[in-house]
XYZ file of C-alpha atoms in Angstrom:
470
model
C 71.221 121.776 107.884
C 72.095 119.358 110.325
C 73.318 116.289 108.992
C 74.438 112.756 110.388
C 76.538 110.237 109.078
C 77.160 106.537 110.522
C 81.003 105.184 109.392
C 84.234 107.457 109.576
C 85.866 105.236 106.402
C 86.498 106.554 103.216
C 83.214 107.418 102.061
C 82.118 108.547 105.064
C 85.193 110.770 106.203
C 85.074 112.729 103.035
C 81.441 113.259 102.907
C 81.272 114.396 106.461
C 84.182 117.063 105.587
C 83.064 118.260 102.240
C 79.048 118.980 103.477
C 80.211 120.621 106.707
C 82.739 122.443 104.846
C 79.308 123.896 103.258
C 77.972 125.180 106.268
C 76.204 122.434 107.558
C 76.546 121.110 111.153
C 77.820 117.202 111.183
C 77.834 114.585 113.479
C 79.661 111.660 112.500
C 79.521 108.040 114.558
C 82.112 106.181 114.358
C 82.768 102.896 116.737
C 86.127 101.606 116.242
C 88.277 102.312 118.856
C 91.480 103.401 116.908
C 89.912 105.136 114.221
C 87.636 107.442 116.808
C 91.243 108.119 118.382
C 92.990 109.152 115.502
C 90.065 111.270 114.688
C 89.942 112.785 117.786
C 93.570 113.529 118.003
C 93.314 115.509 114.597
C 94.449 112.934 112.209
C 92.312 111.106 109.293
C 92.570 107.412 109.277
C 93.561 107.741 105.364
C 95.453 108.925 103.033
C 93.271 111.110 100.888
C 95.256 114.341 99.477
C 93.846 117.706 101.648
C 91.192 115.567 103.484
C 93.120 116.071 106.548
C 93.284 119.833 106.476
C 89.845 120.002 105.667
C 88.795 117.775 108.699
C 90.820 119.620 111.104
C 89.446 122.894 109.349
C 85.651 121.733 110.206
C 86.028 120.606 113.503
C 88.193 123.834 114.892
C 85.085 125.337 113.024
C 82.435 123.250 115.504
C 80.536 122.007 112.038
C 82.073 118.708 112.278
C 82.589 116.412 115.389
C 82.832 112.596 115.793
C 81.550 110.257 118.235
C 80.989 106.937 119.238
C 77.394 107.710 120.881
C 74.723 105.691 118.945
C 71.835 108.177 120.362
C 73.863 111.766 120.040
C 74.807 110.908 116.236
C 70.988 109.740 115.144
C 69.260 112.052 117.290
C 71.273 115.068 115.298
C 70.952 115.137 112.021
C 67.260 115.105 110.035
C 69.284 113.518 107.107
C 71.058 110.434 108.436
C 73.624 108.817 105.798
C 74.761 105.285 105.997
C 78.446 105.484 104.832
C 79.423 101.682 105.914
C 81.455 99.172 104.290
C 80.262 96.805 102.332
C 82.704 93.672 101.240
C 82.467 91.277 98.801
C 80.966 87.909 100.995
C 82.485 84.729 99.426
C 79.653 83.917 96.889
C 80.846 87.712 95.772
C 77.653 89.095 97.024
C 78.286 92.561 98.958
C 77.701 91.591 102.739
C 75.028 93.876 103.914
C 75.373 92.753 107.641
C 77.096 96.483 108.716
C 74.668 98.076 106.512
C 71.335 96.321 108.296
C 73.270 97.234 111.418
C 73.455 101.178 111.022
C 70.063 101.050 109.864
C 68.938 99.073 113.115
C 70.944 101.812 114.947
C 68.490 104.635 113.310
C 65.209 102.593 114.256
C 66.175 102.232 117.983
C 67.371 105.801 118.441
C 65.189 108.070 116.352
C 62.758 110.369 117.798
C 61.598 112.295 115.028
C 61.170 112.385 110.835
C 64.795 111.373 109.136
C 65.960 110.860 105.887
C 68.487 107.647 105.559
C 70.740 107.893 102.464
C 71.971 104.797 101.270
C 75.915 106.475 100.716
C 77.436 102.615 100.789
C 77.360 100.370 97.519
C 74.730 98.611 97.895
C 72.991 96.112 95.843
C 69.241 96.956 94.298
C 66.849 95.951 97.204
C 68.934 97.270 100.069
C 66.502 100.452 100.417
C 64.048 98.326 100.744
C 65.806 96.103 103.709
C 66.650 99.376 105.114
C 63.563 100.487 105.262
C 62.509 97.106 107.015
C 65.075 97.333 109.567
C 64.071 100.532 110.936
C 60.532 99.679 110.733
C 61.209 96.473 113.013
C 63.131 98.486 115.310
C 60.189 101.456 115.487
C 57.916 98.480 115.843
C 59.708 97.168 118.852
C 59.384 100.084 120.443
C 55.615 101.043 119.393
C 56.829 104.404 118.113
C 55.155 105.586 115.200
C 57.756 107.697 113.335
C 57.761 108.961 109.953
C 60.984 108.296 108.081
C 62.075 107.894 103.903
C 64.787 105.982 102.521
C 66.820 107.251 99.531
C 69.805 106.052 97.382
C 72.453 108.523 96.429
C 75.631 106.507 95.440
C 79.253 107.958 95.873
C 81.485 108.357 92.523
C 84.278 109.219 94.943
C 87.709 108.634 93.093
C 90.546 108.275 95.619
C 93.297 110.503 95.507
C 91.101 113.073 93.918
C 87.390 112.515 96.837
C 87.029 116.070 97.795
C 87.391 117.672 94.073
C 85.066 114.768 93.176
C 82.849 115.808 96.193
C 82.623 119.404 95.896
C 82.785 119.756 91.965
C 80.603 116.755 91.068
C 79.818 115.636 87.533
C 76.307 114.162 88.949
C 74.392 113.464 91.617
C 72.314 110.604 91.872
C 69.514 110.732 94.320
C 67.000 107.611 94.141
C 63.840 108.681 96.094
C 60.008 108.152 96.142
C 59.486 110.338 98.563
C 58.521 113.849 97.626
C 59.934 115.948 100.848
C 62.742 113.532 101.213
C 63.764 114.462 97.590
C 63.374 118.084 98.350
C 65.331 117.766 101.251
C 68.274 116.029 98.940
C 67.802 119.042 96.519
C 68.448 121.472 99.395
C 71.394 119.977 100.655
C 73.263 119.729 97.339
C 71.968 123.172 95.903
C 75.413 124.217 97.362
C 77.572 122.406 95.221
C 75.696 122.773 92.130
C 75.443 127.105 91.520
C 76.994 126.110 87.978
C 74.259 123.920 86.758
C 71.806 121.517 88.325
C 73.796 117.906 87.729
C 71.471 115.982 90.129
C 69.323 113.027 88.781
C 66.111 112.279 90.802
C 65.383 108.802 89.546
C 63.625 105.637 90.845
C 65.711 103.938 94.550
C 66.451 100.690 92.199
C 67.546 102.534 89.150
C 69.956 104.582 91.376
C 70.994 101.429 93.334
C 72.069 99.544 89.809
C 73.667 102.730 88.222
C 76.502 102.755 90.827
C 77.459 98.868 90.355
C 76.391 99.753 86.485
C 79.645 102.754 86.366
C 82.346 100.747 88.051
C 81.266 97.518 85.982
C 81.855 99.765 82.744
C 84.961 101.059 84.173
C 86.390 97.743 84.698
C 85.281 96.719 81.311
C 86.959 99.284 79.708
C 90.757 98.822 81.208
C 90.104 95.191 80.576
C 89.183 95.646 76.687
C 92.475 97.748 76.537
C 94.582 94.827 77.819
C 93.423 92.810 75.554
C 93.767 95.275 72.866
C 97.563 95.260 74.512
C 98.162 91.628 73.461
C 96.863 91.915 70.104
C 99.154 95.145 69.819
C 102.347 93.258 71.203
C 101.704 90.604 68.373
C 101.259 92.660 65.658
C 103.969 95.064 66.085
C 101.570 97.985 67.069
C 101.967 100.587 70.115
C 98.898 100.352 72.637
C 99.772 104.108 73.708
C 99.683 105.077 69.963
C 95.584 103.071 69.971
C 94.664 104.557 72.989
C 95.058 108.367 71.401
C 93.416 107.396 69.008
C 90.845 105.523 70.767
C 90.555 108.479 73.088
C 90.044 111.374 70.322
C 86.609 110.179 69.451
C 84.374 111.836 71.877
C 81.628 108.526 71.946
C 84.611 106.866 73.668
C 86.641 109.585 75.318
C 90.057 109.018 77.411
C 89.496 108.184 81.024
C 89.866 104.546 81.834
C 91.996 103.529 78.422
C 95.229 102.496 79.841
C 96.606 99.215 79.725
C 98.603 97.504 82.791
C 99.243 95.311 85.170
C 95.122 94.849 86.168
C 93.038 96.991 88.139
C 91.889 96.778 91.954
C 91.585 98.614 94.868
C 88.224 98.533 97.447
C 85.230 99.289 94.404
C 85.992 97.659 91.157
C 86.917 93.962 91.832
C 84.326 93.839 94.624
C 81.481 95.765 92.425
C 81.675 93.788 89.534
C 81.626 90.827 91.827
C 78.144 91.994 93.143
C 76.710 93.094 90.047
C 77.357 89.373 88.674
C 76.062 87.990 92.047
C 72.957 89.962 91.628
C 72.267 89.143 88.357
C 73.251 85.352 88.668
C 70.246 85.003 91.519
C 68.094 85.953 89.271
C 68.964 83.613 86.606
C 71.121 86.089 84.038
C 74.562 85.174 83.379
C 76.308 88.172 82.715
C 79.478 86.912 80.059
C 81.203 90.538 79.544
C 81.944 91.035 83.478
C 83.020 87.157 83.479
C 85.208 87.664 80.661
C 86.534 91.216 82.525
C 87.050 89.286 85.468
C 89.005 86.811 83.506
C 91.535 89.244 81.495
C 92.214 91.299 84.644
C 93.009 88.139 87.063
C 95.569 87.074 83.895
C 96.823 90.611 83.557
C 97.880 90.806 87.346
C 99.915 87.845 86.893
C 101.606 89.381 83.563
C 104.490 91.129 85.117
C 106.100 88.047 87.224
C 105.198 85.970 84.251
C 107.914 88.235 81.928
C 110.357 88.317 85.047
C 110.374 84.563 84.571
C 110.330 84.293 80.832
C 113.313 86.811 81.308
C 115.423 85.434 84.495
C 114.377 81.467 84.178
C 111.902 79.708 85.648
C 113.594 79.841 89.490
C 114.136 83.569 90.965
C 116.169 82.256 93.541
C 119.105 84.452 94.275
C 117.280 87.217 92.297
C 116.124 90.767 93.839
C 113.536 92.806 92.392
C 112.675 96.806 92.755
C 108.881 97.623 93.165
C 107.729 101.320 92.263
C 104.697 101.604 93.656
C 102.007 99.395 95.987
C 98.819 101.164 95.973
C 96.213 99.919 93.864
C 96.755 103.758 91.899
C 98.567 106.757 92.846
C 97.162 109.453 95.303
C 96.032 106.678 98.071
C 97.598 104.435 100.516
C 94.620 101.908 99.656
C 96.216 98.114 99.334
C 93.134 96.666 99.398
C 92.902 94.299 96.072
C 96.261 96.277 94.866
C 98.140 94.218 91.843
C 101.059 94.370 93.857
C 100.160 92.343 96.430
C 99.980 89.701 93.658
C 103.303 90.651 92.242
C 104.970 90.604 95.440
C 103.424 87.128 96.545
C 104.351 85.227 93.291
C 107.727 86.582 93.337
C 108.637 85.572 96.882
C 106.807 82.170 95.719
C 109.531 82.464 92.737
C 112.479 82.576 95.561
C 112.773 86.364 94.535
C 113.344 88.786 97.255
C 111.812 92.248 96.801
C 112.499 95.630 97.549
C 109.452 98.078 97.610
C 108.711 101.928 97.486
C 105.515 103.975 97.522
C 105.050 107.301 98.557
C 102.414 106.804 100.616
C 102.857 103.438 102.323
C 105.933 102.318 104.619
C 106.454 100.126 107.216
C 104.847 102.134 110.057
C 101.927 103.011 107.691
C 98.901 103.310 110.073
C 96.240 103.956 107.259
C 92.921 101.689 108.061
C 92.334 101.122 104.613
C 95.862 99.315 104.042
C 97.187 98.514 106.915
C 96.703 94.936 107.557
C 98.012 94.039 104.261
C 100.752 96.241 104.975
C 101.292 94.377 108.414
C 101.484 90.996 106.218
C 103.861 92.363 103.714
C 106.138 93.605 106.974
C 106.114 90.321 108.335
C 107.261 88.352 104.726
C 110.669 86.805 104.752
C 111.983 88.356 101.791
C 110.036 91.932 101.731
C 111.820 94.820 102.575
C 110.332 98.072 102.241
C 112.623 101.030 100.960
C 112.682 104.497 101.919
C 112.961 106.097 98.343
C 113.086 105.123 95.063
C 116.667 104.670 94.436
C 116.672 102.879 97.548
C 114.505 100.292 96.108
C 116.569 99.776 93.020
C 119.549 99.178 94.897
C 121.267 95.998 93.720
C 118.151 94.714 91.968
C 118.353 92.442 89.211
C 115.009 94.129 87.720
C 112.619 97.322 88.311
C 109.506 96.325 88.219
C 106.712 100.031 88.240
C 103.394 98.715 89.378
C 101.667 102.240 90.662
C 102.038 104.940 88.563
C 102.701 107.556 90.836
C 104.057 111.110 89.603
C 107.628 110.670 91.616
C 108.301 107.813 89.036
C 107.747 109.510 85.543
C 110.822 111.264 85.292
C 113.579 109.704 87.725
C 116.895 110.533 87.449
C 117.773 107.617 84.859
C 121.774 108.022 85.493
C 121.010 106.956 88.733
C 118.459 104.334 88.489
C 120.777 102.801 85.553
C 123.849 103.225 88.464
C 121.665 101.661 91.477
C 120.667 98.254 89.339
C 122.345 95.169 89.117
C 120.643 94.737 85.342
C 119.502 97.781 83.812
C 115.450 95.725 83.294
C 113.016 97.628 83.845
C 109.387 95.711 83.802
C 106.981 98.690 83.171
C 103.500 97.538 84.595
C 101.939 101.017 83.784
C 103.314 102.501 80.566
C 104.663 105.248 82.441
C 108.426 105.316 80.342
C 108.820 105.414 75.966
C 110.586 102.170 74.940
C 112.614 103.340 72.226
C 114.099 106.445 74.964
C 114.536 103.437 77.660
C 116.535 101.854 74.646
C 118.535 104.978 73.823
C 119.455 105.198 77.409
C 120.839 101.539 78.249
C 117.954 99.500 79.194
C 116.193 96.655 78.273
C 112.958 97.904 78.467
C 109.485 96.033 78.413
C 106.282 97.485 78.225
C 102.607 96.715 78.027
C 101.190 96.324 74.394
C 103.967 98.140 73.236
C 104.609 96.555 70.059
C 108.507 95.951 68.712
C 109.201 98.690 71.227
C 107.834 96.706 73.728
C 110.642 94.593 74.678
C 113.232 97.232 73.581
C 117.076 96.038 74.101
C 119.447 98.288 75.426
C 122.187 98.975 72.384
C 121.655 102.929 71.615
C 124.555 104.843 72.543
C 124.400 105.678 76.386
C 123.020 110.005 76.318
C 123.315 111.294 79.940
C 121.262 113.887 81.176
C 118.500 112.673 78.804
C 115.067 112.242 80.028
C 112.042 110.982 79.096
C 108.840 112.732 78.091
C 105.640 111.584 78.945
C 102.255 112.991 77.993
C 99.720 110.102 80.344
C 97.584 111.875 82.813
């Protein structure tokens, strides 16, 4: 099948890997400059673990190429998917003006029947000002062109898109239009020989269900924060809850820990939307105010224990960050709780010392790198080229992205390389009473009396510390 898709970003990249990867033949338009380059050259634009292989795979393969010709990309595919950004405008409404755009691009260079997919998150109504942006276009050129618009949402999870992509849990394809929706069908039969997961279902019902899944998401990691307070002031374990939370299968496990507040490029701006929509048309919705609320105090939560510990002025202090991603497996600052973290610090008279595994200084990724410029440019940032490196001399460790690398350090050395053995835990990723047992003073999330553990246990080398979060 040939196939089109208009943006080479995240959603766009992946998708145009994964459904050549299937067979089909993809052309995929992308106009900036830098990012066309990089493509070109045989690089991805993002960190996204195995896209880059599979991109490189695809092309040497002549199923996937990329271009920044308006006509070549519409004219080849019958299916044409908008895969665009869409950011939260300042009344937290997604801006739709790149969306309208692409699907002004379709109406002027069509010349036969095409399916558009809605890929982007868009708000309920967009098919329908897709649909009348093409038609104006067709209209200005008095072609009379037959063409359907469909919704089929991404649940892309970065650090983990293609597995999503390939092996997905469901497929939501919003259509009215019966060869359109066979089409859809067709295209996805590939990646569905297990059993048929896609959900044919009204354009607005499939529009709302994407904002619906990240609002629930959100709401979820929020409610366990909260939980986390109420644990820390009765003397009860969060970690402990959550297991047992997580056992019964109407709740289930994913999205149950608490932290240091959740961001990255979908849930802050989603929930935004969702509110924005519902607002216009007169419904206040209090849960996603209130999940706003806890998740704005949450990301201030870690600085806020730095000062109870260390006074109110961090002048003269230096602080370790483990991590700067918004989560591990992506080099996505975009909303990330560290940028927070990092700016309240330096506010504090802190200076900070930063690792991540997948962002450094000369970190080229489109998706973080003009935060990362900003953070370059910060008196008082440094960025670190390891872990250890980071801890060097600090007065505190402060984990904000739970990457793998950090679960099991060697503690010996971490406890060496600090100037205080304090160790702010943002994701729950160490057991207080081991930290304890081990010579630091430990605090946690929610974590009870073990929360704020004091170092006093006899020093064990060689000890470690077992962890069992996914």
């Amino acid at each position: 099948m040939k196939i089109s898709v208009i943006g080479a970003g995240y959603v766009g990249l992946v998708t145009s890997a994964c459904l050549a990867d299937m067979g089909n033949s993809v052309v995929c338009l992308e106009v900036d400059p830098a990012r066309l380059r990089v493509l070109r050259e045989g690089g991805v634009p993002i960190h996204e673990p195995g896209l880059e292989a599979l991109v490189r795979h695809n092309v040497a393969a002549r199923r996937l190429a990329f271009t920044d010709d308006a006509a070549r990309a519409v004219g080849h595919g019958t299916l044409v998917f908008i895969a665009v950004g869409t950011p939260a405008a300042e009344d937290g409404s997604a801006d739709l003006d790149h969306v309208l755009a692409a699907a002004a691009t379709i109406g002027r260079h069509m010349d036969d029947y095409k399916v558009v997919v809605d890929k982007s998150t868009v708000p309920v109504g967009t098919a329908a000002r897709v649909r009348e942006a093409i038609a104006h276009e067709l209209h200005e050129r008095a072609a009379l062109l037959p063409f359907a618009v469909v919704s089929n949402p991404e649940f892309l999870k970065e650090g983990a898109a293609i597995e999503d992509f390939m092996r997905p849990d469901r497929i939501i394809v919003g259509s009215d239009d019966e060869r359109a929706t066979l089409l859809m069908r067709a295209l996805y039969a590939p990646f569905l020989r297990n059993r048929d997961r896609l959900l044919v279902m009204d354009v607005a019902s499939a529009e709302l269900t994407k904002y619906a899944a990240n609002a629930m998401l959100a709401t979820r990691i929020s409610f366990m924060n909260e939980l986390a307070r109420v644990a820390e002031r009765v003397g009860a374990d969060i970690e402990q809850v959550r297991l047992g939370l997580g056992s019964d299968p109407r709740i289930g496990t994913h999205f149950l820990y608490a932290g240091c507040g959740w961001g990255g490029s979908c849930l802050p701006k989603d929930v935004k939307a969702l509110r924005r929509t519902a607002a216009d048309l007169g419904i206040e919705m209090e849960i996603l105010g209130a999940v706003q609320a806890v998740n704005e105090r949450q990301r201030r939560l870690l600085v806020e224990r730095a000062l109870a510990r260390f006074g109110a002025s961090l002048r003269g202090r230096r602080f370790a960050l483990w991590g700067l991603a918004f989560k591990p497996g992506t080099d996505d600052l975009r909303e990330a709780p560290s940028l927070e973290v990092i700016e309240a610090l330096l506010q504090a008279g802190a200076t900070v010392q930063a690792y991540d595994p997948a962002i450094g200084s000369a970190t080229a990724s489109t998706t973080g790198a003009a935060p990362n410029l900003l953070l370059a440019r910060r008196e008082g940032f440094s960025f670190a080229d390891d872990p250890m490196a980071a801890a060097a001399d600090a007065d505190a460790l402060m984990v904000v992205t739970e990457w793998r690398e950090f679960r099991s350090p060697d503690f010996d050395a971490l406890r060496a390389a600090l100037r205080q053995p304090v160790v702010f835990d943002g994701r729950n990723i160490f057991d207080p009473a081991q930290m304890a047992a081990l010579g630091f003073e430990y605090h946690g999330i929610g974590r009870g009396n073990a929360g704020a553990a004091q170092a006093g246990a006899p020093w064990q080398p060689g000890l470690r510390i077992a962890h069992t979060a996914a």
